[in-house]
Amino acid sequence: MSEAKEHPCPDCQEMVRVNSLRCWNCGAFMNPELEEKYLEMQSKPQPTIYSDLPQEEVSTLGDSVTSTDGNPDDDFELSLPAATESGAASDDTGGIPTDPNNPDAPQPKSKV
């Protein structure tokens, strides 16, 4: 005998898989005992425990990590586009206008 793979939600009557904990449509619990346990847990949250940090791990927001050369910034640099033979920077946008709102903007060369 084959069993049903879905059964209706008790709140919205949407068909929900048999082993689902909650209805995907309205969020209702499919098992009343599970809903009761969930509400009980939510009413008595565990206390948050704060512990002291060792003094050597404490830092302030103003501290910054410096690299070996003394520069407070990291070594990331943006590179500029390489210049072509005509002296203009190459644009590899694949035929997309550099400024679609400005028809006078230089258009990239098409790749043929």
PDB file of C-alpha atoms in Angstrom:
ATOM      1  CA  MET A   1       0.000   0.000   0.000  1.00  0.00           C
ATOM      2  CA  SER A   2       1.446   3.386  -0.984  1.00  0.00           C
ATOM      3  CA  GLU A   3       1.401   6.220   1.522  1.00  0.00           C
ATOM      4  CA  ALA A   4       0.717   9.844   0.625  1.00  0.00           C
ATOM      5  CA  LYS A   5       3.843  11.968   0.142  1.00  0.00           C
ATOM      6  CA  GLU A   6       2.024  15.143   1.174  1.00  0.00           C
ATOM      7  CA  HIS A   7      -0.688  16.139   3.597  1.00  0.00           C
ATOM      8  CA  PRO A   8      -2.575  19.420   4.103  1.00  0.00           C
ATOM      9  CA  CYS A   9      -1.320  22.123   6.463  1.00  0.00           C
ATOM     10  CA  PRO A  10      -3.569  22.448   9.529  1.00  0.00           C
ATOM     11  CA  ASP A  11      -3.726  26.255   9.096  1.00  0.00           C
ATOM     12  CA  CYS A  12      -3.779  27.066   5.370  1.00  0.00           C
ATOM     13  CA  GLN A  13      -4.579  23.633   3.862  1.00  0.00           C
ATOM     14  CA  GLU A  14      -1.597  23.885   1.480  1.00  0.00           C
ATOM     15  CA  MET A  15      -0.132  20.493   0.606  1.00  0.00           C
ATOM     16  CA  VAL A  16       3.127  19.959   2.531  1.00  0.00           C
ATOM     17  CA  ARG A  17       5.597  17.065   2.469  1.00  0.00           C
ATOM     18  CA  VAL A  18       4.987  14.466   5.152  1.00  0.00           C
ATOM     19  CA  ASN A  19       8.242  14.961   7.120  1.00  0.00           C
ATOM     20  CA  SER A  20       8.174  18.784   7.062  1.00  0.00           C
ATOM     21  CA  LEU A  21       8.381  20.567  10.398  1.00  0.00           C
ATOM     22  CA  ARG A  22       6.666  23.733   9.193  1.00  0.00           C
ATOM     23  CA  CYS A  23       4.414  24.702   6.309  1.00  0.00           C
ATOM     24  CA  TRP A  24       6.363  26.302   3.488  1.00  0.00           C
ATOM     25  CA  ASN A  25       3.419  28.586   2.703  1.00  0.00           C
ATOM     26  CA  CYS A  26       2.287  30.006   6.066  1.00  0.00           C
ATOM     27  CA  GLY A  27       5.042  28.853   8.470  1.00  0.00           C
ATOM     28  CA  ALA A  28       2.675  26.935  10.750  1.00  0.00           C
ATOM     29  CA  PHE A  29       4.085  23.959  12.649  1.00  0.00           C
ATOM     30  CA  MET A  30       2.912  20.615  11.309  1.00  0.00           C
ATOM     31  CA  ASN A  31       3.213  18.939  14.721  1.00  0.00           C
ATOM     32  CA  PRO A  32       1.455  20.596  17.706  1.00  0.00           C
ATOM     33  CA  GLU A  33       3.896  19.067  20.236  1.00  0.00           C
ATOM     34  CA  LEU A  34       6.826  20.517  18.311  1.00  0.00           C
ATOM     35  CA  GLU A  35       5.187  23.946  18.247  1.00  0.00           C
ATOM     36  CA  GLU A  36       4.628  23.779  22.014  1.00  0.00           C
ATOM     37  CA  LYS A  37       8.283  22.866  22.644  1.00  0.00           C
ATOM     38  CA  TYR A  38       9.460  25.658  20.322  1.00  0.00           C
ATOM     39  CA  LEU A  39       7.339  28.276  22.095  1.00  0.00           C
ATOM     40  CA  GLU A  40       8.598  27.044  25.467  1.00  0.00           C
ATOM     41  CA  MET A  41      12.209  27.379  24.335  1.00  0.00           C
ATOM     42  CA  GLN A  42      11.577  30.871  22.945  1.00  0.00           C
ATOM     43  CA  SER A  43      10.034  32.025  26.220  1.00  0.00           C
ATOM     44  CA  LYS A  44      13.143  30.983  28.207  1.00  0.00           C
ATOM     45  CA  PRO A  45      16.201  32.001  26.174  1.00  0.00           C
ATOM     46  CA  GLN A  46      19.617  30.964  27.421  1.00  0.00           C
ATOM     47  CA  PRO A  47      21.518  33.793  29.140  1.00  0.00           C
ATOM     48  CA  THR A  48      24.371  35.377  27.244  1.00  0.00           C
ATOM     49  CA  ILE A  49      27.716  34.782  28.920  1.00  0.00           C
ATOM     50  CA  TYR A  50      30.339  37.478  28.498  1.00  0.00           C
ATOM     51  CA  SER A  51      33.935  36.657  29.289  1.00  0.00           C
ATOM     52  CA  ASP A  52      36.932  38.937  29.675  1.00  0.00           C
ATOM     53  CA  LEU A  53      39.502  39.066  26.900  1.00  0.00           C
ATOM     54  CA  PRO A  54      43.149  38.699  27.822  1.00  0.00           C
ATOM     55  CA  GLN A  55      44.767  42.149  27.799  1.00  0.00           C
ATOM     56  CA  GLU A  56      47.148  41.195  24.951  1.00  0.00           C
ATOM     57  CA  GLU A  57      44.158  40.538  22.664  1.00  0.00           C
ATOM     58  CA  VAL A  58      42.441  43.849  23.351  1.00  0.00           C
ATOM     59  CA  SER A  59      42.691  46.455  20.615  1.00  0.00           C
ATOM     60  CA  THR A  60      40.969  49.735  19.854  1.00  0.00           C
ATOM     61  CA  LEU A  61      39.170  50.758  16.701  1.00  0.00           C
ATOM     62  CA  GLY A  62      41.975  53.171  15.828  1.00  0.00           C
ATOM     63  CA  ASP A  63      44.610  50.442  15.645  1.00  0.00           C
ATOM     64  CA  SER A  64      45.693  49.480  12.160  1.00  0.00           C
ATOM     65  CA  VAL A  65      47.875  46.722  10.896  1.00  0.00           C
ATOM     66  CA  THR A  66      51.053  47.967   9.303  1.00  0.00           C
ATOM     67  CA  SER A  67      52.948  46.109   6.666  1.00  0.00           C
ATOM     68  CA  THR A  68      56.681  45.390   6.834  1.00  0.00           C
ATOM     69  CA  ASP A  69      57.541  48.628   4.998  1.00  0.00           C
ATOM     70  CA  GLY A  70      55.691  50.749   7.572  1.00  0.00           C
ATOM     71  CA  ASN A  71      52.856  51.602   5.177  1.00  0.00           C
ATOM     72  CA  PRO A  72      49.539  51.314   7.064  1.00  0.00           C
ATOM     73  CA  ASP A  73      47.762  50.343   3.846  1.00  0.00           C
ATOM     74  CA  ASP A  74      47.992  46.915   2.354  1.00  0.00           C
ATOM     75  CA  ASP A  75      49.829  46.260  -0.894  1.00  0.00           C
ATOM     76  CA  PHE A  76      46.719  46.331  -3.095  1.00  0.00           C
ATOM     77  CA  GLU A  77      46.945  48.777  -5.998  1.00  0.00           C
ATOM     78  CA  LEU A  78      44.584  49.494  -8.863  1.00  0.00           C
ATOM     79  CA  SER A  79      46.227  49.360 -12.246  1.00  0.00           C
ATOM     80  CA  LEU A  80      45.397  51.705 -15.085  1.00  0.00           C
ATOM     81  CA  PRO A  81      44.459  50.287 -18.500  1.00  0.00           C
ATOM     82  CA  ALA A  82      47.453  49.803 -20.764  1.00  0.00           C
ATOM     83  CA  ALA A  83      47.843  52.389 -23.527  1.00  0.00           C
ATOM     84  CA  THR A  84      47.481  51.220 -27.143  1.00  0.00           C
ATOM     85  CA  GLU A  85      49.581  52.304 -30.129  1.00  0.00           C
ATOM     86  CA  SER A  86      47.262  55.283 -30.697  1.00  0.00           C
ATOM     87  CA  GLY A  87      48.015  56.437 -27.161  1.00  0.00           C
ATOM     88  CA  ALA A  88      44.491  55.882 -25.869  1.00  0.00           C
ATOM     89  CA  ALA A  89      43.735  53.454 -23.112  1.00  0.00           C
ATOM     90  CA  SER A  90      42.368  50.166 -24.370  1.00  0.00           C
ATOM     91  CA  ASP A  91      38.748  49.392 -23.516  1.00  0.00           C
ATOM     92  CA  ASP A  92      37.821  45.735 -23.434  1.00  0.00           C
ATOM     93  CA  THR A  93      34.087  46.055 -22.849  1.00  0.00           C
ATOM     94  CA  GLY A  94      33.032  43.924 -25.794  1.00  0.00           C
ATOM     95  CA  GLY A  95      31.186  46.608 -27.781  1.00  0.00           C
ATOM     96  CA  ILE A  96      29.269  48.089 -24.856  1.00  0.00           C
ATOM     97  CA  PRO A  97      29.271  51.907 -24.909  1.00  0.00           C
ATOM     98  CA  THR A  98      31.423  53.431 -22.202  1.00  0.00           C
ATOM     99  CA  ASP A  99      28.566  55.800 -21.317  1.00  0.00           C
ATOM    100  CA  PRO A 100      25.184  54.604 -22.628  1.00  0.00           C
ATOM    101  CA  ASN A 101      23.551  57.913 -21.604  1.00  0.00           C
ATOM    102  CA  ASN A 102      25.948  59.938 -23.746  1.00  0.00           C
ATOM    103  CA  PRO A 103      25.815  59.132 -27.483  1.00  0.00           C
ATOM    104  CA  ASP A 104      28.950  61.256 -28.068  1.00  0.00           C
ATOM    105  CA  ALA A 105      31.018  59.118 -25.698  1.00  0.00           C
ATOM    106  CA  PRO A 106      33.801  57.168 -27.397  1.00  0.00           C
ATOM    107  CA  GLN A 107      32.683  53.681 -28.355  1.00  0.00           C
ATOM    108  CA  PRO A 108      34.973  50.678 -27.907  1.00  0.00           C
ATOM    109  CA  LYS A 109      36.340  49.006 -30.991  1.00  0.00           C
ATOM    110  CA  SER A 110      34.354  45.994 -32.124  1.00  0.00           C
ATOM    111  CA  LYS A 111      36.132  42.638 -32.156  1.00  0.00           C
ATOM    112  CA  VAL A 112      35.876  41.194 -35.630  1.00  0.00           C
TER     113      VAL A 112
END
